[in-house]
Coordinates of C-alpha atoms in Angstrom, one line a residue:
X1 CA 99.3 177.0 255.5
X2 CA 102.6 175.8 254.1
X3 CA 100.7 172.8 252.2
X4 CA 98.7 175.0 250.1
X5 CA 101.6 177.2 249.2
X6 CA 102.8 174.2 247.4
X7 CA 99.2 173.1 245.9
X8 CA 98.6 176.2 244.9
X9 CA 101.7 176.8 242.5
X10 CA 101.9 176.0 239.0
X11 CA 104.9 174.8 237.2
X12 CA 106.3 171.6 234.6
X13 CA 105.6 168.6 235.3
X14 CA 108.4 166.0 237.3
X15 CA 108.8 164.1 233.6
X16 CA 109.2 167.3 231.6
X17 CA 112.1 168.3 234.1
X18 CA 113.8 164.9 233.9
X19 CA 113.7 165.9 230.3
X20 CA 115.2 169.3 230.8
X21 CA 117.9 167.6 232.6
X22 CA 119.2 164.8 230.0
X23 CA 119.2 167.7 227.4
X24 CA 121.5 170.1 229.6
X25 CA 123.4 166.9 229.9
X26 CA 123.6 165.9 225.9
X27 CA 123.9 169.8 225.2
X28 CA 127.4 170.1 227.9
X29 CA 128.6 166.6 225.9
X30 CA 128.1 168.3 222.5
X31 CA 130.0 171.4 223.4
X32 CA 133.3 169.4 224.7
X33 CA 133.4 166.7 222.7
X34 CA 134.7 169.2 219.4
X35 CA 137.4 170.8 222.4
X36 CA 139.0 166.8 223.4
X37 CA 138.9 165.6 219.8
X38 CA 141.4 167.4 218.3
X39 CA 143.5 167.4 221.1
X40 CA 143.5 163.5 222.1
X41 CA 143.0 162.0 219.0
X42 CA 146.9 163.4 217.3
X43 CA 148.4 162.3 220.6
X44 CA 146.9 158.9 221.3
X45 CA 145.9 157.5 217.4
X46 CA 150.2 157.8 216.5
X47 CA 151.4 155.7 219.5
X48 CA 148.2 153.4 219.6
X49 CA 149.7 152.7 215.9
X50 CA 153.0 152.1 217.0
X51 CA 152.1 149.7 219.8
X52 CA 150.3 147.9 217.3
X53 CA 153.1 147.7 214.1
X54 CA 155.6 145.2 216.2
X55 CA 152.5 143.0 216.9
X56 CA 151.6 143.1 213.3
X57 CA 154.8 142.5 211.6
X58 CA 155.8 139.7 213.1
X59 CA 152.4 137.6 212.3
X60 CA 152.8 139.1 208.9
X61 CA 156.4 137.9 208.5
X62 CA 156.2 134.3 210.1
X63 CA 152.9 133.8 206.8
X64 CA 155.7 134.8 204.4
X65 CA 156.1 131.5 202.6
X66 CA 159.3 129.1 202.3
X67 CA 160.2 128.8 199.3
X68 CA 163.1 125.9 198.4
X69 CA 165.8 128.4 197.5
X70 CA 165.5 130.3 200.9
X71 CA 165.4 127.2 202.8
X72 CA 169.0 125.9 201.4
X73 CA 170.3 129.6 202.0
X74 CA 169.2 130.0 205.4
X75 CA 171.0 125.9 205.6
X76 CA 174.4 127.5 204.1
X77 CA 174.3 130.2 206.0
X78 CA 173.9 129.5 209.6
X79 CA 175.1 126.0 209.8
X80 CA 178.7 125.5 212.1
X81 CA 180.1 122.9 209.5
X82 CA 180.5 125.2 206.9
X83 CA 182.6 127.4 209.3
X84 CA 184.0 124.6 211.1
X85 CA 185.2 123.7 207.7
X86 CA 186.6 127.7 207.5
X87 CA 188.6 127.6 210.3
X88 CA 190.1 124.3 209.4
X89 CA 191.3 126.0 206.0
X90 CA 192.6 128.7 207.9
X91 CA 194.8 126.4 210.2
X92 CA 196.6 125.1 207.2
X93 CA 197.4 128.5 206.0
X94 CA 198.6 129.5 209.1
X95 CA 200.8 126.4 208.8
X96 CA 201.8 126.3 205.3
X97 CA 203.4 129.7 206.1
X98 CA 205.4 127.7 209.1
X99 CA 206.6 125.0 207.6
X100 CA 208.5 127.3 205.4
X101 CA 210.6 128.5 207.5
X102 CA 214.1 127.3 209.1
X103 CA 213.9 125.9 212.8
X104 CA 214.7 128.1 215.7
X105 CA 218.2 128.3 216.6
X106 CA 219.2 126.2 219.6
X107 CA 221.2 128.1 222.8
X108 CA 223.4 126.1 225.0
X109 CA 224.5 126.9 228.4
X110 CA 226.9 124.3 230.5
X111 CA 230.0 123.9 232.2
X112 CA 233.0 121.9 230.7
X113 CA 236.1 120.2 232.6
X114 CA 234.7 121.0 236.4
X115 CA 237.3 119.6 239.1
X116 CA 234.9 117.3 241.4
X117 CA 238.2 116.2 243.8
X118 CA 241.1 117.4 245.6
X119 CA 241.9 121.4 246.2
X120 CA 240.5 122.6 243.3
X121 CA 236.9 120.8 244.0
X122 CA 234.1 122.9 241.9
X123 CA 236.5 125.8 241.2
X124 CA 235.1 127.3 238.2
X125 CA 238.2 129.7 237.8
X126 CA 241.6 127.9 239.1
X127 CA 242.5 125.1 236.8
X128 CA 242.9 126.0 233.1
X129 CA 240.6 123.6 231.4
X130 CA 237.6 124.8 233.4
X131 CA 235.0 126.8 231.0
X132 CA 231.9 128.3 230.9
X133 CA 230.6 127.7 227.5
X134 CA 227.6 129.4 225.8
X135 CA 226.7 128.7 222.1
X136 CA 224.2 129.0 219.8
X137 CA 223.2 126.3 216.9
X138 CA 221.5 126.5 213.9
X139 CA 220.2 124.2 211.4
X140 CA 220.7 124.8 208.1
X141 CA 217.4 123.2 206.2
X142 CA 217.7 123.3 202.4
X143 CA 215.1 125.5 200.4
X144 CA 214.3 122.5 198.6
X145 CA 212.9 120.9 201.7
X146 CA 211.1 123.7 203.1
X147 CA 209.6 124.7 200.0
X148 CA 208.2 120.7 199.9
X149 CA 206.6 121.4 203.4
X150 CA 205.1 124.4 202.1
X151 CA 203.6 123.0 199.5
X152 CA 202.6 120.1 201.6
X153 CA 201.0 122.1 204.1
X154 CA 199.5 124.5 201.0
X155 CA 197.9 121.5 199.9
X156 CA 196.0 120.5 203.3
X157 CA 194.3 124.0 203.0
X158 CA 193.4 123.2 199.6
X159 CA 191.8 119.9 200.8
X160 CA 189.8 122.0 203.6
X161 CA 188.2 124.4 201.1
X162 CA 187.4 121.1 199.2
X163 CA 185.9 119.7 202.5
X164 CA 184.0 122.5 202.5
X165 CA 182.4 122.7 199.4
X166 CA 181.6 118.8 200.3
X167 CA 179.9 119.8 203.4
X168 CA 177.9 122.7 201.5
X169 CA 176.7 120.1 199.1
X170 CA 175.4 117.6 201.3
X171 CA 174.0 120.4 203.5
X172 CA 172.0 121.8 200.4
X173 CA 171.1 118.5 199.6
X174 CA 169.8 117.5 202.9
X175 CA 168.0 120.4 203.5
X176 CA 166.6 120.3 200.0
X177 CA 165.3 116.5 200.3
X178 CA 163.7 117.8 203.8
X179 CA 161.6 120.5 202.0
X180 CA 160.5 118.7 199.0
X181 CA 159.3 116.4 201.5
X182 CA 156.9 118.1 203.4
X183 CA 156.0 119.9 200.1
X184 CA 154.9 116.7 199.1
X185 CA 153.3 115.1 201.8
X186 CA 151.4 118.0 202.2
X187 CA 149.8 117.8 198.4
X188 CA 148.9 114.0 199.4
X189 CA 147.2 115.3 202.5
X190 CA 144.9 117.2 200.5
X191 CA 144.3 114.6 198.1
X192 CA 143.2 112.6 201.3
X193 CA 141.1 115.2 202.6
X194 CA 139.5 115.8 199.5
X195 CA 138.7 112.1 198.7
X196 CA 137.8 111.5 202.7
X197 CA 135.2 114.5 202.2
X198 CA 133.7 112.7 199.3
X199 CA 133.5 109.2 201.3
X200 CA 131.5 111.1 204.0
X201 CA 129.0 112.1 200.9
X202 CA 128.8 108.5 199.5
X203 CA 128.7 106.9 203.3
X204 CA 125.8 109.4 203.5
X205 CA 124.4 108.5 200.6
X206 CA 124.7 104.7 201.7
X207 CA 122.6 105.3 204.6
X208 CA 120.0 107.1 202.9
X209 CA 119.6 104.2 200.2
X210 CA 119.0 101.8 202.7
X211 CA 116.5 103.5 204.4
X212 CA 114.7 103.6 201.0
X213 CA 115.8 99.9 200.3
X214 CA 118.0 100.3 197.4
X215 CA 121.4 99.6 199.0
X216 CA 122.4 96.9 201.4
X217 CA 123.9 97.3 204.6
X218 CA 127.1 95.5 203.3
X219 CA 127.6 98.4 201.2
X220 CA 127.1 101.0 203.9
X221 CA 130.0 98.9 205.6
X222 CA 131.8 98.8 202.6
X223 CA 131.7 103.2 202.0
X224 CA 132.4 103.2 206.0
X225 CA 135.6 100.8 205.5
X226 CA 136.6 103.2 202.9
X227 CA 136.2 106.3 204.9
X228 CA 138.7 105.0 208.0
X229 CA 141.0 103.9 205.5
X230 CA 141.4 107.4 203.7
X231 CA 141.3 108.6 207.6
X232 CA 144.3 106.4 208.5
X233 CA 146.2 107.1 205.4
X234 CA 145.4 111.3 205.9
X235 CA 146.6 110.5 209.7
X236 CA 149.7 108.6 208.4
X237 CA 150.6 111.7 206.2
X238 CA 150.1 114.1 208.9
X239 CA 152.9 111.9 210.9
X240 CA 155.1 112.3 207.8
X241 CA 154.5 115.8 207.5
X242 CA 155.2 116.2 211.2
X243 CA 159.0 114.2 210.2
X244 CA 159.9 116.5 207.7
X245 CA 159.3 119.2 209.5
X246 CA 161.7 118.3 212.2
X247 CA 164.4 117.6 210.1
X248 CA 163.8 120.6 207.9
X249 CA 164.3 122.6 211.2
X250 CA 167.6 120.6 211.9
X251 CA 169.0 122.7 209.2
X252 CA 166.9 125.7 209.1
X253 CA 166.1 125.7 212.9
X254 CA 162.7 128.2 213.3
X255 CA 162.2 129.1 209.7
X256 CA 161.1 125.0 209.2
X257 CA 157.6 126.4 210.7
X258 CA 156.5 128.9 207.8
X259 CA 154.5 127.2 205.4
X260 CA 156.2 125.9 202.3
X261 CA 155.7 127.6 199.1
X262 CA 154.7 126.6 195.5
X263 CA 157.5 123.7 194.3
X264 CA 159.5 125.1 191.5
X265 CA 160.1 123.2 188.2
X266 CA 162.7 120.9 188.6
X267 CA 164.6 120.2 185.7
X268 CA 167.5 117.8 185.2
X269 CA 170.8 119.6 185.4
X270 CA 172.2 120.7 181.9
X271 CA 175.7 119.0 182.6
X272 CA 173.6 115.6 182.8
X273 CA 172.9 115.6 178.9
X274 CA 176.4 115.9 178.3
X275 CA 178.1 112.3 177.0
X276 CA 181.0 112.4 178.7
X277 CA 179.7 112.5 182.8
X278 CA 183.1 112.0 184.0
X279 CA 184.7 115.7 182.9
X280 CA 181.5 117.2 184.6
X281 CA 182.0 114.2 187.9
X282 CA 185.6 115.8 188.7
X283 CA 183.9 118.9 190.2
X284 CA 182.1 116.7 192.4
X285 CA 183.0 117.5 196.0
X286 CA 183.8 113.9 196.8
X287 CA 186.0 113.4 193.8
X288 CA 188.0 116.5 194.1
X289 CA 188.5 115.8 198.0
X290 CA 190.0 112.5 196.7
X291 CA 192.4 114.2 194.5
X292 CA 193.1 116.5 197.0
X293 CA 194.4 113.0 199.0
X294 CA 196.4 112.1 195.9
X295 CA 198.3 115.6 195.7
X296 CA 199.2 115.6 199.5
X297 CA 200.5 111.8 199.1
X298 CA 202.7 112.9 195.9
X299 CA 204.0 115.9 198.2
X300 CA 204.6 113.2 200.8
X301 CA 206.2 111.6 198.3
X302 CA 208.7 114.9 197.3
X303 CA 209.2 115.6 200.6
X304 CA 210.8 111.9 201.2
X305 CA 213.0 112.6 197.9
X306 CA 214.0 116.1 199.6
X307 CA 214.8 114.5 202.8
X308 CA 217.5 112.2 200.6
X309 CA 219.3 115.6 201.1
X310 CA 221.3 116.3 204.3
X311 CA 220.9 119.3 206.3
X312 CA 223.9 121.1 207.9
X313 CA 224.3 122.5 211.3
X314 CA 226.4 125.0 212.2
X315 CA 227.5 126.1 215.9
X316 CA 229.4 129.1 217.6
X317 CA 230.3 128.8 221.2
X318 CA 232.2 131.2 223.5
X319 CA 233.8 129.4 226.5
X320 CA 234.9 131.5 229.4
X321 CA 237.9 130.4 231.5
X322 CA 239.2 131.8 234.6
X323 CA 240.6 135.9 235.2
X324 CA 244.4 133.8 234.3
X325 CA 243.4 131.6 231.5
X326 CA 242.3 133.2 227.7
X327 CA 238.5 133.4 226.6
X328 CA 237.9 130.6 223.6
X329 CA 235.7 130.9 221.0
X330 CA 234.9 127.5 219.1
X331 CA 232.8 126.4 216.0
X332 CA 231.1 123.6 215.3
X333 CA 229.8 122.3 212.1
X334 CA 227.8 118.7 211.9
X335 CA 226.3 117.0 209.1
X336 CA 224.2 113.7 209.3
X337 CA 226.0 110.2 207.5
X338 CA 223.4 108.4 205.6
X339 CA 225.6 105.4 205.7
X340 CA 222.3 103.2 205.1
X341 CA 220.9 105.1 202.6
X342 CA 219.1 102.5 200.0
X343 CA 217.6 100.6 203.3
X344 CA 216.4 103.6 205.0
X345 CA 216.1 106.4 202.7
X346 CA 215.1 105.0 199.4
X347 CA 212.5 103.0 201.3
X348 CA 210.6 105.8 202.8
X349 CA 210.4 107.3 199.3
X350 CA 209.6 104.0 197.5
X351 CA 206.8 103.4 200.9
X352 CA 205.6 107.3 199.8
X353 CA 205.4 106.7 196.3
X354 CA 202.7 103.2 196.9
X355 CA 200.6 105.3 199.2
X356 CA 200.7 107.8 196.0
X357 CA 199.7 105.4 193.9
X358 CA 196.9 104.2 196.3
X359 CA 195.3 107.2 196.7
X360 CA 195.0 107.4 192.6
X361 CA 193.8 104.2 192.5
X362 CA 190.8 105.1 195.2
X363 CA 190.2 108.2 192.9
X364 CA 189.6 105.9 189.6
X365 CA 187.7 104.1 191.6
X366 CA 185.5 106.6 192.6
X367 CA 185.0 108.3 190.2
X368 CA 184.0 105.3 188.2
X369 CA 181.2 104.5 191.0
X370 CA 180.1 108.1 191.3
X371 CA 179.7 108.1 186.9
X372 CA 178.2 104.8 187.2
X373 CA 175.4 105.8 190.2
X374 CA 174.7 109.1 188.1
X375 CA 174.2 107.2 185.0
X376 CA 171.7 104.9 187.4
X377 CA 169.9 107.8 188.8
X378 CA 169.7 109.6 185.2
X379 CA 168.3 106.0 184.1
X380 CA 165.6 106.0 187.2
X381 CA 164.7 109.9 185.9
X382 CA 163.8 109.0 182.7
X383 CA 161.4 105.9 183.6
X384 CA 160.0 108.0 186.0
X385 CA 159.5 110.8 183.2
X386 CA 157.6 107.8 180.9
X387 CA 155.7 106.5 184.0
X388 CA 154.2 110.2 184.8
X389 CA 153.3 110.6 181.3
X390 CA 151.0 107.7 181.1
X391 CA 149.7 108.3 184.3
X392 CA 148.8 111.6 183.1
X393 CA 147.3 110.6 179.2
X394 CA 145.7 107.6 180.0
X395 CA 145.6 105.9 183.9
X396 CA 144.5 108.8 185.1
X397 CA 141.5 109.7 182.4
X398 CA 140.5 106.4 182.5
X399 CA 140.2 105.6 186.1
X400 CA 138.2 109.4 186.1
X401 CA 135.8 107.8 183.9
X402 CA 135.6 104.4 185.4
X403 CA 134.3 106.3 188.4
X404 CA 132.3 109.1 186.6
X405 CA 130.7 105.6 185.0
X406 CA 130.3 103.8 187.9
X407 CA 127.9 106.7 190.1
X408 CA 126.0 107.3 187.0
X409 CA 125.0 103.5 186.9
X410 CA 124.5 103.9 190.8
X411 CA 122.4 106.8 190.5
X412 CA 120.0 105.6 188.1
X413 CA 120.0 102.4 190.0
X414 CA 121.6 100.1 187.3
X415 CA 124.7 99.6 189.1
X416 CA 125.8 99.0 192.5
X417 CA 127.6 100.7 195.3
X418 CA 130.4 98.1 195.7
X419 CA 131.7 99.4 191.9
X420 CA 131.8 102.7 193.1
X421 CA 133.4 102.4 195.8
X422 CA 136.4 99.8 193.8
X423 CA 136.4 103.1 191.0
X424 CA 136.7 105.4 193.6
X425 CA 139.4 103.5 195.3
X426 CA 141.3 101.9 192.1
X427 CA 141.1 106.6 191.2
X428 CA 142.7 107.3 194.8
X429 CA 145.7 104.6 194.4
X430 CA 146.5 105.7 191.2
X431 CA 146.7 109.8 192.2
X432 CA 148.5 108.6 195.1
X433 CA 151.1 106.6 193.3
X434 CA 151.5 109.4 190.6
X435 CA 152.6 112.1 193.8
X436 CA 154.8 109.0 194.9
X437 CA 156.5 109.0 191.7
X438 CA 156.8 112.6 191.7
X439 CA 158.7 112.3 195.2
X440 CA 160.7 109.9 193.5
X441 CA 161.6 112.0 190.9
X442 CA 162.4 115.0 193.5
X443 CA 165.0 112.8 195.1
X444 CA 166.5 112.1 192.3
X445 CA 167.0 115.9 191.3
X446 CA 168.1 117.1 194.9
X447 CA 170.8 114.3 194.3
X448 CA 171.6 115.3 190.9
X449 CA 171.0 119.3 191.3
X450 CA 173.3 118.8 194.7
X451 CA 176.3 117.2 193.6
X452 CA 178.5 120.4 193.3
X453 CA 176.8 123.9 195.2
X454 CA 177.7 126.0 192.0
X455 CA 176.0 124.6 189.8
X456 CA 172.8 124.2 192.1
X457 CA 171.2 127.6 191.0
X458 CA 170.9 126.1 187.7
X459 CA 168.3 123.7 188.5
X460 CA 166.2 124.9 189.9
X461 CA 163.1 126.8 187.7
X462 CA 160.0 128.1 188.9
X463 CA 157.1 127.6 186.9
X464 CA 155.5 130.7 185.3

């Protein structure tokens, strides 16, 4: 009875109400989705950005390029010598302003004429020579002599602001060297890859010519040779890239890991074209800290003549007797007896004077040797200027079409692979020489362009 209640209605199908249902679904989904979008969207989208911003910046900033000139700023900047060098500067300040003053008076305190026997034993009061003194001294240092120690002292702050532009230069040079390195090594590294990529072709092609016959298996060893060697050169640059690195980051610490930019123009400095070197030489850091040494040796020297001067002392004492006896007062004046004067005296200025005299000697001399090893360098520039120039209008072209020759005769069969491969290699040495040179070249400018840090910025030109 129940059963054909159920048979006997009619109504949809089970498919067309599973149909029903996924519509209701899709129609509820199509009626919120316009009410959550406006609302989550504003709130979510502005801190899903601001999540992602620190992550982003940071990958942007570490592809920012190195360039040269940032590298040797970040150098001067954070390095501890230079303000080692500061606080040594500010020392001698701090003493040049001491030595010119007088020395601090001198207090005495004692007892005079103390009985050590019979009734008056350590009576301070009951016999009449019995006092308790108290006094005060002072020495009375010429002006003369205290403005020499000034000076003196003057001058050793002088010498640390020297050592400090010595210590920027060799920083700047240093860190220079460093980056031209890598820069370098990293252009021969893709001269290697490039020319390994086209001894994979010709070891190819090698293979496929002796399958056909036309190439012997001497010369698939022969383009297989050639590939490991470019591979073992392209591994040794790697290493020296790896070198330069690390001591680019001993003077720029993190930065050393950003990829180096395009090399600027190097250009010999201006005050190298001059004739006479040694006016430009005596702003060389060296140089100027050896002058510094020969001023401080002729202050040594004045000071010794000022010390030919006596100083006086003068002293005021107050002695207190006993309640019978009178107070005393007493003064005291000393003055030193150069009774030995031309053996003691006269031979510390005359000793003074020859250390003087040293110290000007060492400065010709060095300044000779630093004229003479920029003249040298200037002299290496210049062959290295004539040696890149006929690399570049006829080494280079011609090895190009020694090899451009060679795999056309190999091609149309006329020639063999062996001259290829002596072209191709013959091509590689040459390029790899000419970047040699060029790193020659660069050493010889962070030398030149790195003698004195002002005028650094003026060597340094990028090209346009």
């Amino acid at each position: 009875m129940k059963l054909s209640k159920f048979v006997g209605r009619t109504g949809p199908a089970p498919s067309a109400l599973r149909r029903r249902g996924w519509a209701a679904r899709f129609a509820v989904v199509a009626r919120l989705v316009p009410r959550l979008v406006p609302r989550l969207v504003p709130q979510s989208l502005p801190r899903l950005v601001l999540l992602l911003v620190p992550l982003w910046v940071p990958a942007q900033a570490a592809e920012t390029p190195l360039s040269l000139a940032e590298a040797v700023q970040i150098a001067t900047t954070q390095s501890r010598r230079v303000v080692a060098t500061q606080w040594q500067a500010q020392a001698a300040r701090e003493m040049a302003v001491a030595a010119a003053q007088r020395p601090d008076p001198v207090l005495k305190v004692g007892v005079n004429n103390l009985p050590i026997d019979g009734t008056d034993q350590f009576n301070l009061t009951t016999d009449f020579m019995t006092m308790r003194s108290f006094s005060v001294m002072q020495e009375l240092t010429r002006s003369g002599k205290r403005e020499a120690r000034a000076q003196r002292a003057q001058l050793e702050a002088d010498a640390a602001l020297v050592a400090q532009r010595q210590v920027v230069s060799e920083l700047q040079r240093d860190t220079a060297l460093a980056w031209l390195e890598r820069s370098y090594q990293q252009t021969l590294l893709e001269l290697l890859l490039a020319q390994t990529r086209e001894a994979e072709l010709q070891v190819q092609a090698a293979q496929t010519q002796l399958g056909s016959g036309r190439a012997s298996q001497a010369d698939v060893f022969a383009a297989r040779s050639q590939l490991e060697q470019l591979r073992d050169s392209a591994t040794q640059t790697e290493r020296s890239i790896a070198v330069a690195t690390t001591q680019l980051a001993r003077w720029i610490g993190a930065a050393a890991q950003r990829r180096s930019d395009a090399r600027p123009q190097l250009i010999a400095p201006a005050w190298t074209a001059s004739p006479d070197l040694g006016v430009h030489l005596d702003r060389h850091p060296q140089i100027a800290a050896a002058a510094q040494q020969e001023a401080m040796a002729q202050a040594d020297a004045a000071i010794a003549r000022a010390e030919e001067e006596t100083d006086w002392s003068v002293e005021l004492m107050f002695s207190q007797r006993g309640p019978s006896y009178s107070n005393m007062v007493s003064i005291n004046v000393s003055l030193p007896l150069q009774w030995n004067r031309p053996q003691r005296q006269d031979r510390e200025v005359a000793a003074r004077l020859a250390l003087a005299a040293r110290s000007a000697a060492e400065r010709e001399d060095m300044q000779r040797a630093h004229e003479a090893e920029v003249r040298a360098m200037l002299v290496q520039w210049r062959n290295h200027e004539q040696r890149l120039q006929r690399f570049d209008s006829s080494l280079l072209p011609l090895a190009k079409q020694r090899s451009s020759a060679a795999l056309t005769s190999y091609r149309g069969g006329a020639g063999p692979l062996s001259a290829v491969l002596d072209a191709r290699r013959a091509e590689i040495e040459l390029r790899t020489e000419r970047l040699r040179i060029e790193i020659e070249v660069a050493r010889l400018w962070a030398q030149l362009a790195y003698l004195d840090p002002h005028l650094a910025a003026d060597s340094t030109r990028h090209t346009p």
